[in-house]
Amino acid sequence: MPRPLVVGNGKLLINFDDRLHMRDLFYPYVGELNHVGGHFCKLGIWVQGRFSWLDEEGWVRKLGYRNESLVTDVTARYEQLGLTLCIADGVHQRDPIYLKQVRVRNHFAETREVRLFFHHDFSLNETEVGDTAVYDPLLHTVYHYKRSVYIMMNGRTAEDGMFQYSVGIKRFNYAEGTWRDAEDGLLEGNTIAQGSVDSTVSFRLVLEPLEEQTLYYWMCVGDTYPAVKELNQYVLDSGADRLLARVDVYWRRWVNKEERSFADLPPEVVRLYKQSLLIIQTQIDQHGAILAANDSDILQYNRDHYSYMWPRDGALVACAMARAGYSGTVAPFFRFCRDALTDDGYLLHKYNPDGSVGSSWHPYVRDGEHQLPIQEDETALVLHALWEMYRCGKQIEFCQRLYPSLVRPAARFLLSHLHPEWQLPLPSYDLWEERRGIFTFTSAAVYAGLKAAARFAQLFGDDHRFQRYDEGAERVRSAMLQHLYDPDLGRFLRGVYVRPDGKLEKDETVESSLFGLFALGVLPADDPRVVSTMEAVKHRLRVDTPVGGIARYQGDPYFRKAHDTARVPGNPWIICTLWVADWEIEKARSLEELGEARERLAWVVRHAMESGVLSEQLDPYTGEPVSVAPLTWSHATFVATVLRYVDKATEIRQREER
């Protein structure tokens, strides 16, 4: 399921699996539409009468990225064939152009002819119906098209362009596809096909003994034939080698634009911090949607996916990116939320990248009664994140424009959605989207959202609203201390449920999201009530296997890999493990007390994929990725925790020096 290699630019996103198949190609939005849809676009090689696809046994593959770059660094070696391929993939930083460099190394002491085959299994606009694949004799390219999507393929060796090509029918009327045609080393040269189609193109190299040669291959994506023709000419005129080198330079400059000290963190943590920034950027659409994940293999489990903008995920990612110095990258997210806000001032469950409402399982009617199908924390966290962006970047003009259209309507809703007796938020769905009630995390988010609105009101001289928002936040905080802290347990509850008789029923489940008590400013991290709560999280949600980590909550059933809930309360989650680290950092008073948090950051590094991609969960016994990867939230939480660690280490050092 995981996608260990992702490359993109906010318009075009391409994902590869661990066998070097291209599995996803999203355009014109990140996360929408997927023109590969989990099928397999393959790379194959023919040498001296023998053919092999790179997904076959015998290939030893090493997957990674160039240091501080969104250009991949991949090697594939086949001893019996006597060949090594060194592959670099990148998407142009501005235009929807995918570039691929393949260096082919001959390990034998003889001259050999080598042919490389690129297979394209597209389903344009997410369906195989009505596609056309065609050879263009004027450009000597192959392209696929349907309606407003065109994908053109081309490439060059040092001496020539495309060697052979073929287009044909796939998965229909017993036709397997042109990939089968490639396996004798020759392509038949069919020039056009329509319906369910695929294509394969090849390039020819003659390698002297122990020689290495390079070829470049590219895809140009656009909404018309003239658009992709122009992009193809741009690559030819500029040189694919120079364009890929410029992509590499751009991302190195981008990820290092902020000068930052990393205290005593080891190089591998710093490397993953920078790589996380880059991977997060690939998951952000140019129009503002911050996508949760774009791994289409999740479709096997639910016939739905993670290619949505959850306002909760997006807000927390935006917080991390703003703190890291990338306010400009996430600013469009807040315009997206402004446009998505309902007339009543709340955000719905999730959204498609184009701004339309996404699929949902939250009903409007429950037990015969009407309800809002929302997670209220999603609306509140957007206000909190906007204030964090202002605090970090002081973009006062941008925030002023959003004050009447986003901040005030959302704050008005948060105030109107409080229970008149308890002054807690009215029931809504929890941040995990599983249960409906009044939750500590949701209440903390509402507190933080109202505090953010109050600060904006104060910033803009709106004293009347400042007082109303601030008093509302304090009422929520007081209500949390009264109704959500249980003195008998000595810790906060996950939440409460309103029973039919109007009484509150306690939910005593220990849950990692209780970190929101200090992270969202309700109480300081060293408050005894927070300490007792987080100690319960730290010890009761610890996964007692060699893999370790922290589970979401006691008895978590999502993708459950174990039934021994005493030792394994749930699969370890990257974000939940880092939330505990956040608390350890926040309460630390010496560099020695930062040791546990530093080890948790190292734990994340150890459990990243070979390429540095972070998943949502891990198998508690093997440490293998579970669910989707990369998960944007995981990478953003790692970024946020590193920054929290560095700030605290700096604060402690400065205090000690005084």
XYZ file of C-alpha atoms in Angstrom:
658
model
C 0.000 0.000 0.000
C 2.630 2.648 0.822
C 4.021 5.085 -1.720
C 7.704 5.444 -0.802
C 8.416 7.960 -3.580
C 6.280 11.021 -4.336
C 7.124 13.969 -6.590
C 4.964 16.978 -7.350
C 4.565 20.735 -7.600
C 1.025 21.619 -6.453
C -0.449 20.941 -9.906
C 0.894 17.491 -10.743
C 1.533 14.712 -8.206
C 3.081 11.353 -9.124
C 3.532 8.403 -6.762
C 5.697 5.282 -7.083
C 5.529 2.046 -5.141
C 8.463 0.018 -3.832
C 8.772 -1.868 -7.138
C 9.187 1.395 -9.051
C 5.759 1.298 -10.667
C 4.095 4.628 -11.223
C 0.813 4.022 -9.383
C -0.825 7.447 -9.163
C -0.813 10.534 -11.368
C -2.999 13.393 -10.098
C -3.866 16.375 -12.290
C -5.074 19.168 -12.380
C -5.511 19.083 -8.595
C -3.311 17.315 -6.084
C -5.579 14.426 -5.097
C -7.997 14.855 -8.013
C -8.180 13.308 -10.661
C -6.041 10.131 -10.564
C -5.213 9.185 -14.159
C -3.419 5.961 -13.216
C -5.701 4.953 -10.378
C -3.485 2.354 -8.757
C -2.687 0.446 -11.946
C 0.937 -0.213 -12.909
C 2.992 1.932 -15.273
C 6.172 -0.124 -15.586
C 9.798 0.195 -16.612
C 11.428 -2.727 -18.390
C 14.785 -3.536 -19.951
C 15.955 -5.790 -22.802
C 19.583 -6.791 -23.200
C 21.018 -9.393 -25.573
C 17.725 -11.179 -26.104
C 16.676 -11.217 -22.435
C 13.846 -9.068 -21.056
C 12.981 -8.083 -17.482
C 10.539 -5.658 -15.851
C 12.016 -3.869 -12.860
C 9.324 -5.321 -10.571
C 10.618 -8.879 -11.073
C 12.693 -10.942 -8.665
C 16.402 -10.546 -9.232
C 16.420 -6.772 -9.066
C 17.886 -5.209 -5.949
C 16.232 -1.831 -5.538
C 17.295 1.023 -3.283
C 14.813 3.871 -2.924
C 15.510 7.362 -1.690
C 15.775 11.039 -2.450
C 18.726 13.234 -3.186
C 19.709 15.087 -0.045
C 17.399 18.038 0.697
C 15.573 17.594 -2.605
C 12.368 16.359 -4.207
C 14.394 14.586 -6.885
C 14.567 10.862 -6.248
C 17.758 8.847 -5.899
C 17.023 5.251 -6.910
C 19.233 2.357 -7.916
C 18.157 -0.964 -9.370
C 20.814 -3.637 -9.929
C 20.465 -7.063 -11.542
C 23.635 -9.131 -11.151
C 22.800 -11.763 -13.766
C 22.001 -9.118 -16.352
C 25.149 -7.234 -15.446
C 23.289 -3.938 -15.304
C 22.652 -1.147 -12.819
C 20.114 1.593 -13.393
C 20.508 4.853 -11.490
C 17.206 6.715 -11.657
C 16.266 10.275 -10.766
C 12.640 11.450 -10.943
C 11.313 14.961 -10.508
C 8.407 17.192 -11.361
C 9.207 20.660 -12.712
C 8.809 23.197 -9.926
C 6.389 25.320 -11.981
C 4.961 23.400 -14.936
C 3.180 20.016 -15.140
C 6.208 18.210 -16.546
C 7.523 14.942 -15.140
C 11.237 14.327 -15.822
C 13.173 11.084 -15.485
C 16.892 10.459 -15.808
C 18.098 6.860 -16.209
C 21.824 6.134 -16.133
C 22.500 2.615 -17.405
C 25.753 0.984 -16.323
C 27.170 -2.056 -18.140
C 29.084 -4.335 -15.748
C 30.226 -6.778 -18.415
C 33.480 -6.506 -20.377
C 31.692 -6.652 -23.729
C 29.692 -4.300 -25.925
C 25.945 -4.737 -25.482
C 22.771 -3.286 -26.889
C 20.273 -2.270 -24.212
C 16.671 -1.182 -24.772
C 14.527 0.477 -22.109
C 10.731 0.242 -22.235
C 8.294 2.659 -20.590
C 4.753 1.343 -20.263
C 1.761 3.663 -19.693
C -1.450 2.284 -18.194
C -3.630 5.383 -17.909
C -7.322 5.707 -17.115
C -7.910 9.352 -17.894
C -10.400 11.081 -15.622
C -10.436 7.861 -13.559
C -12.122 5.674 -16.172
C -10.836 3.559 -19.052
C -13.880 4.402 -21.159
C -13.242 6.593 -24.167
C -9.469 7.070 -23.910
C -7.341 7.491 -27.024
C -3.639 6.688 -27.363
C -1.897 7.897 -30.518
C 1.516 8.170 -32.112
C 2.302 11.699 -33.340
C 4.623 11.409 -36.389
C 5.347 15.146 -36.538
C 6.629 15.315 -32.956
C 7.740 11.675 -32.778
C 5.879 11.335 -29.483
C 3.069 9.215 -28.079
C 0.211 10.831 -26.201
C -3.052 9.855 -24.507
C -6.051 12.146 -24.391
C -9.661 12.430 -23.312
C -11.672 15.628 -22.966
C -9.462 18.136 -21.144
C -6.593 15.823 -20.209
C -3.592 15.222 -22.470
C -0.454 13.315 -21.460
C 2.436 13.310 -23.934
C 5.530 11.075 -23.574
C 8.924 11.661 -25.128
C 12.608 11.220 -24.371
C 16.154 11.297 -25.674
C 19.396 9.403 -25.465
C 22.696 11.078 -26.284
C 22.175 10.246 -29.965
C 18.485 9.817 -30.667
C 14.879 10.073 -29.520
C 12.312 7.330 -29.195
C 13.404 3.997 -30.718
C 10.060 2.191 -31.063
C 6.475 2.571 -29.882
C 3.143 0.801 -29.829
C -0.380 1.633 -28.665
C -3.142 -0.878 -28.146
C -6.035 -2.284 -26.150
C -5.717 -3.408 -22.519
C -7.923 -5.488 -20.201
C -10.632 -5.917 -22.840
C -11.478 -8.751 -25.247
C -8.561 -10.842 -23.980
C -6.057 -8.088 -24.793
C -3.420 -7.784 -22.071
C -1.819 -4.581 -23.293
C 1.272 -3.381 -25.104
C 3.482 -4.296 -22.138
C 3.216 -7.875 -23.358
C 4.315 -6.755 -26.840
C 7.498 -5.336 -25.297
C 8.758 -8.604 -23.862
C 10.436 -9.757 -27.076
C 12.368 -6.488 -27.217
C 10.395 -5.192 -30.225
C 7.286 -3.007 -30.439
C 4.850 -3.458 -33.300
C 4.354 0.230 -34.066
C 0.553 0.354 -33.932
C -0.278 4.067 -34.250
C -3.685 4.572 -32.596
C -6.208 2.880 -30.330
C -9.350 4.009 -28.535
C -11.364 2.757 -25.584
C -9.419 0.963 -22.856
C -5.906 1.643 -24.113
C -2.266 1.619 -23.097
C 1.044 2.405 -24.767
C 4.713 1.514 -24.571
C 7.731 3.382 -25.907
C 11.367 2.275 -26.029
C 14.850 3.783 -26.201
C 18.039 2.166 -27.477
C 21.575 2.376 -26.079
C 24.760 0.638 -27.170
C 27.074 0.292 -24.182
C 30.749 -0.372 -24.505
C 32.445 -2.630 -21.904
C 31.943 -1.175 -18.387
C 30.430 1.963 -19.934
C 27.586 4.089 -18.534
C 25.131 6.058 -20.673
C 22.186 8.287 -19.804
C 18.749 8.713 -21.262
C 16.042 11.216 -20.368
C 12.322 10.554 -20.494
C 9.483 12.973 -19.785
C 5.728 13.386 -19.597
C 3.981 16.660 -20.354
C 0.481 17.047 -18.916
C -2.066 19.660 -19.944
C -5.653 20.372 -20.902
C -5.148 20.680 -24.687
C -2.913 19.299 -27.392
C -1.265 22.706 -27.987
C -0.483 22.933 -24.263
C 1.392 19.623 -24.112
C 3.044 20.273 -27.468
C 4.397 23.553 -26.092
C 5.644 21.883 -22.904
C 7.332 19.145 -24.919
C 9.107 21.773 -27.008
C 10.142 23.580 -23.835
C 11.865 20.410 -22.616
C 13.568 19.901 -25.976
C 14.759 23.499 -26.120
C 15.916 23.686 -22.505
C 17.336 20.180 -22.259
C 15.847 17.624 -19.890
C 19.183 17.341 -18.092
C 19.304 21.054 -17.310
C 15.648 21.164 -16.299
C 16.062 18.280 -13.852
C 19.176 19.916 -12.407
C 17.192 23.120 -11.893
C 14.414 21.192 -10.146
C 17.020 19.791 -7.777
C 18.494 23.237 -7.072
C 15.067 24.801 -6.539
C 14.037 22.355 -3.832
C 17.397 22.636 -2.074
C 16.920 26.399 -1.960
C 13.286 26.053 -0.872
C 13.940 23.698 2.033
C 16.886 25.761 3.282
C 15.365 29.225 2.961
C 15.097 29.507 6.757
C 18.372 29.515 8.648
C 17.843 27.397 11.725
C 19.819 25.813 14.528
C 18.820 22.257 15.410
C 20.329 22.185 18.912
C 21.702 18.728 19.712
C 19.455 16.782 17.344
C 21.367 14.189 15.303
C 21.797 14.586 11.515
C 19.266 11.865 10.708
C 16.523 13.769 12.568
C 17.433 16.995 10.768
C 17.403 15.171 7.442
C 13.916 13.756 8.074
C 12.735 17.199 9.210
C 13.758 18.706 5.869
C 12.445 15.772 3.888
C 9.138 16.066 5.730
C 8.829 19.691 4.654
C 9.375 18.625 1.053
C 6.914 15.743 1.203
C 4.278 17.958 2.831
C 4.677 20.396 -0.038
C 3.822 17.688 -2.575
C 0.508 17.075 -0.790
C -0.653 20.713 -0.966
C -2.681 21.749 -3.993
C -1.945 25.157 -5.488
C -5.549 26.225 -4.795
C -5.243 25.601 -1.055
C -6.364 22.073 -0.268
C -3.972 20.251 2.054
C -4.546 16.581 1.283
C -4.454 13.939 4.005
C -2.803 11.301 1.787
C -2.825 10.221 -1.859
C -2.155 6.498 -1.678
C -4.823 4.877 -3.866
C -4.254 1.349 -2.535
C -6.524 2.224 0.421
C -9.360 1.727 -2.088
C -8.959 -2.027 -1.528
C -10.340 -1.639 1.979
C -13.149 0.918 1.778
C -13.788 1.906 -1.849
C -12.842 5.394 -0.775
C -9.543 7.108 -0.182
C -7.673 9.772 1.799
C -7.419 12.255 -1.100
C -9.554 14.775 0.726
C -8.955 17.986 2.604
C -9.976 17.405 6.203
C -10.018 20.856 7.847
C -8.548 19.265 10.993
C -5.537 17.738 9.220
C -5.134 20.831 7.092
C -5.162 23.191 10.079
C -2.564 21.204 12.005
C -0.366 20.888 8.909
C -0.720 24.628 8.318
C 0.359 25.291 11.921
C 3.507 23.229 11.467
C 4.380 24.782 8.117
C 3.823 28.320 9.388
C 6.069 27.664 12.375
C 8.701 26.300 10.006
C 8.627 29.522 7.972
C 6.331 28.481 5.113
C 3.310 30.713 5.697
C 3.164 31.502 1.996
C 2.848 27.821 1.179
C -0.212 27.331 3.388
C -1.901 30.737 3.081
C -4.199 29.493 0.253
C -5.543 26.873 2.695
C -7.292 29.603 4.670
C -8.875 31.069 1.550
C -10.055 27.548 0.736
C -11.661 27.299 4.198
C -13.242 30.746 3.843
C -14.876 29.681 0.599
C -15.981 26.343 2.079
C -17.525 27.836 5.234
C -21.281 27.324 5.396
C -23.639 30.259 5.830
C -23.920 29.283 9.494
C -20.159 29.507 9.974
C -19.006 25.891 10.251
C -16.963 23.551 8.098
C -18.181 20.135 7.032
C -16.460 16.770 7.430
C -14.113 16.938 4.430
C -13.696 18.418 0.979
C -12.452 17.487 -2.464
C -9.426 19.399 -3.761
C -11.636 21.449 -6.093
C -13.600 22.789 -3.103
C -16.672 20.587 -3.437
C -17.944 18.678 -0.396
C -16.324 15.267 0.053
C -17.898 11.965 0.950
C -18.996 11.505 4.558
C -20.404 9.009 7.013
C -21.761 11.628 9.442
C -25.585 11.574 9.256
C -27.974 14.491 9.495
C -30.438 12.342 11.461
C -29.559 10.192 14.467
C -32.087 8.360 16.634
C -34.798 10.267 14.821
C -33.357 13.665 15.680
C -31.695 16.220 13.427
C -28.011 16.932 14.050
C -25.155 18.789 12.393
C -22.924 16.248 10.593
C -19.704 17.876 11.736
C -16.568 17.541 13.811
C -16.550 20.909 15.549
C -12.808 20.770 16.180
C -12.311 21.195 12.416
C -13.878 24.650 12.388
C -12.129 25.719 15.592
C -8.677 24.491 14.585
C -8.736 26.582 11.414
C -9.014 29.752 13.530
C -6.239 28.518 15.806
C -4.024 27.782 12.802
C -4.702 31.176 11.234
C -3.536 32.898 14.402
C -0.429 30.713 14.457
C 0.299 31.773 10.889
C -0.096 35.426 11.847
C 2.058 34.981 14.948
C 4.849 33.421 12.881
C 4.697 35.602 9.780
C 2.813 38.775 10.811
C 0.814 38.747 7.563
C -1.592 41.360 8.861
C -3.125 42.360 5.516
C -3.920 38.742 4.650
C -5.530 38.115 8.045
C -7.463 41.393 7.920
C -9.065 40.252 4.667
C -10.121 36.989 6.303
C -11.335 38.567 9.537
C -14.894 39.414 8.364
C -15.282 36.422 6.030
C -13.708 33.565 8.030
C -12.820 34.535 11.595
C -16.017 36.281 12.647
C -18.515 33.821 11.094
C -16.639 30.811 12.529
C -16.296 32.408 15.971
C -19.973 33.296 15.943
C -20.796 29.659 15.244
C -18.510 28.388 18.022
C -20.236 30.683 20.529
C -23.700 29.692 19.329
C -22.891 25.991 19.532
C -22.304 25.871 23.295
C -24.637 23.961 25.606
C -26.625 26.586 27.549
C -26.272 24.709 30.833
C -22.814 23.134 30.686
C -21.076 25.728 28.459
C -19.315 22.907 26.646
C -19.563 22.489 22.874
C -22.737 20.735 21.812
C -22.251 17.102 20.756
C -20.379 16.528 17.506
C -18.107 13.831 16.103
C -14.659 13.339 17.591
C -11.410 14.022 15.764
C -11.194 10.331 14.799
C -14.662 10.589 13.173
C -15.919 7.547 15.066
C -18.240 8.664 17.870
C -20.530 11.555 18.731
C -20.349 13.328 22.040
C -18.654 16.127 23.958
C -14.915 15.497 23.924
C -11.961 16.984 25.710
C -10.030 17.486 22.467
C -12.979 19.147 20.732
C -13.528 21.418 23.733
C -9.830 22.343 23.799
C -9.985 23.135 20.083
C -13.053 25.353 20.590
C -11.246 27.133 23.430
C -8.213 27.700 21.174
C -10.398 28.804 18.255
C -12.241 31.386 20.349
C -8.956 32.615 21.842
C -7.585 33.044 18.321
C -10.696 34.975 17.277
C -10.349 37.175 20.362
C -6.726 37.942 19.527
C -7.671 38.892 15.982
C -10.453 41.126 17.289
C -7.987 42.811 19.620
C -5.433 43.135 16.812
C -7.965 44.916 14.610
C -9.361 47.123 17.369
C -12.700 45.302 17.539
C -13.009 45.592 21.325
C -16.635 44.495 21.585
C -16.019 41.220 19.777
C -12.722 40.715 21.608
C -14.541 40.685 24.922
C -17.285 38.375 23.656
C -14.881 35.843 22.119
C -12.492 35.907 25.075
C -15.238 35.477 27.651
C -16.666 32.610 25.595
C -13.282 30.884 25.562
C -12.938 31.240 29.315
C -16.422 29.789 29.853
C -15.406 26.743 27.819
C -12.199 26.378 29.815
C -14.044 26.586 33.151
C -16.613 24.067 31.925
C -13.849 21.663 30.893
C -12.324 21.796 34.355
C -15.735 21.203 35.906
C -17.187 18.512 33.635
C -14.289 16.838 31.807
C -11.783 16.498 34.629
C -12.596 13.559 36.909
C -11.105 14.010 40.402
C -11.810 10.366 41.258
C -9.728 9.168 38.309
C -7.274 12.009 38.805
C -7.241 12.779 35.070
C -9.292 14.150 32.219
C -11.931 12.047 30.496
C -11.902 11.382 26.795
C -15.330 12.951 26.853
C -18.941 12.677 27.939
C -22.157 11.617 26.203
C -25.574 13.125 26.710
C -27.976 10.374 27.801
C -31.689 10.422 26.914
C -32.476 11.615 30.442
C -30.218 14.632 29.921
C -27.456 13.428 32.249
C -23.817 13.139 31.232
C -22.223 9.721 30.822
C -18.456 9.573 31.275
C -16.056 8.090 28.733
C -13.004 7.055 30.754
C -11.037 5.686 27.773
C -7.420 6.825 27.811
C -6.803 8.598 24.520
C -3.757 10.259 22.993
C -5.709 13.312 21.801
C -5.782 14.515 25.418
C -2.464 16.144 24.529
C -4.665 19.000 23.289
C -5.067 20.177 26.876
C -1.600 21.730 26.877
C -0.956 21.948 23.130
C -4.050 24.132 22.631
C -3.403 26.249 25.694
C -6.133 25.141 28.093
C -3.630 24.314 30.853
C 0.152 24.365 31.123
C 1.990 21.097 30.544
C 3.136 20.925 34.167
C -0.328 21.426 35.659
C -0.898 18.387 37.926
C -4.130 17.534 36.099
C -2.318 17.523 32.753
C 0.601 15.586 34.220
C -1.657 12.824 35.563
C -3.567 12.694 32.271
C -0.485 12.509 30.086
C 1.180 9.962 32.363
C -1.869 7.761 31.776
C -1.516 8.293 28.019
C 2.198 7.593 28.126
C 1.930 4.334 30.068
C -1.472 2.881 29.150
C -1.128 3.498 25.428
C 2.451 2.263 25.202
C 2.792 -0.582 22.722
C 4.656 -3.265 24.645
C 6.481 -4.909 21.751
C 9.974 -4.373 20.330
C 8.394 -1.909 17.878
C 7.081 0.332 20.651
C 5.315 3.624 20.082
C 1.998 5.012 21.323
C -1.476 3.923 20.227
C -4.415 6.242 19.520
C -6.589 4.976 22.371
C -7.362 1.863 24.363
C -8.867 -0.850 22.169
C -8.395 0.984 18.868
C -9.891 -1.314 16.174
C -8.716 0.544 13.044
C -6.479 -1.805 11.020
C -5.955 -3.745 14.248
C -3.040 -6.169 14.053
C -3.204 -7.596 17.597
C -5.871 -8.830 19.992
C -3.729 -8.710 23.119
C -4.981 -5.278 24.132
C -3.127 -5.417 27.434
C 0.224 -5.318 25.610
C -0.973 -3.725 22.381
C -3.819 -1.245 23.034
C -3.750 -0.419 19.306
C -1.315 -0.045 16.452
C 1.404 2.541 17.134
C 0.727 5.837 15.365
C 3.436 8.300 14.393
C 1.421 11.348 15.450
C 0.353 9.889 18.800
C 3.933 8.966 19.684
C 5.012 12.506 18.831
C 2.201 14.008 20.939
C 3.717 12.327 23.973
C 7.097 13.728 22.931
C 5.499 17.191 22.731
C 4.419 16.911 26.354
C 7.830 15.649 27.452
C 9.400 18.623 25.701
C 6.959 21.141 27.084
C 7.446 20.138 30.723
C 11.235 19.683 30.498
C 13.339 21.981 32.682
C 16.784 20.696 31.735
C 18.552 19.294 28.698
C 18.644 15.901 30.429
C 14.837 15.937 30.682
C 14.662 16.298 26.909
C 16.220 12.854 26.504
C 12.953 10.910 26.230
C 11.581 13.243 23.583
C 14.842 13.068 21.633
C 14.556 9.276 21.652
C 10.989 9.464 20.337
C 12.183 11.571 17.412
C 14.862 8.951 16.771
C 12.132 6.272 16.980
C 10.253 7.994 14.147
C 13.422 8.075 12.050
C 13.956 4.350 12.643
C 10.406 3.574 11.551
C 10.359 5.736 8.456
C 10.459 3.878 5.174
C 13.805 3.516 3.421
C 12.951 6.621 1.383
C 12.060 8.651 4.484
C 8.295 8.508 3.939
C 6.156 8.251 7.093
C 3.024 6.147 7.284
C -0.072 6.637 9.412
C 0.416 3.545 11.595
C 2.867 0.695 12.098
C 2.404 -3.028 12.539
C 3.100 -3.493 16.272
C 5.107 -6.670 15.647
C 7.001 -6.000 12.416
C 7.135 -2.212 12.264
C 5.890 -2.321 8.671
C 3.724 0.594 7.456
C -0.015 0.182 7.983
C -2.711 2.194 6.186
C -1.604 5.019 3.887
C 1.851 6.495 3.283
C 2.910 9.205 3.100
C 0.452 10.632 5.626
C 0.785 14.413 5.535
C -0.268 14.704 9.188
C 2.572 12.383 10.277
C 5.197 14.464 8.486
C 3.727 17.733 9.783
C 3.674 16.463 13.364
C 7.330 15.457 13.056
C 8.137 18.976 11.825
C 6.179 20.543 14.693
C 7.825 18.334 17.328
C 11.320 19.066 16.039
C 10.591 22.802 16.219
C 9.171 22.451 19.724
C 12.289 20.544 20.784
C 14.659 23.117 19.291
C 12.789 26.015 20.925
C 12.866 24.344 24.325
C 16.538 23.355 24.065
C 17.403 26.931 23.108
C 15.334 28.307 25.988
C 17.032 26.003 28.503
C 20.513 26.854 27.239
C 19.836 30.569 27.377
C 18.482 30.252 30.910
C 21.507 28.260 32.013
C 23.881 30.813 30.458
C 22.221 33.610 32.406
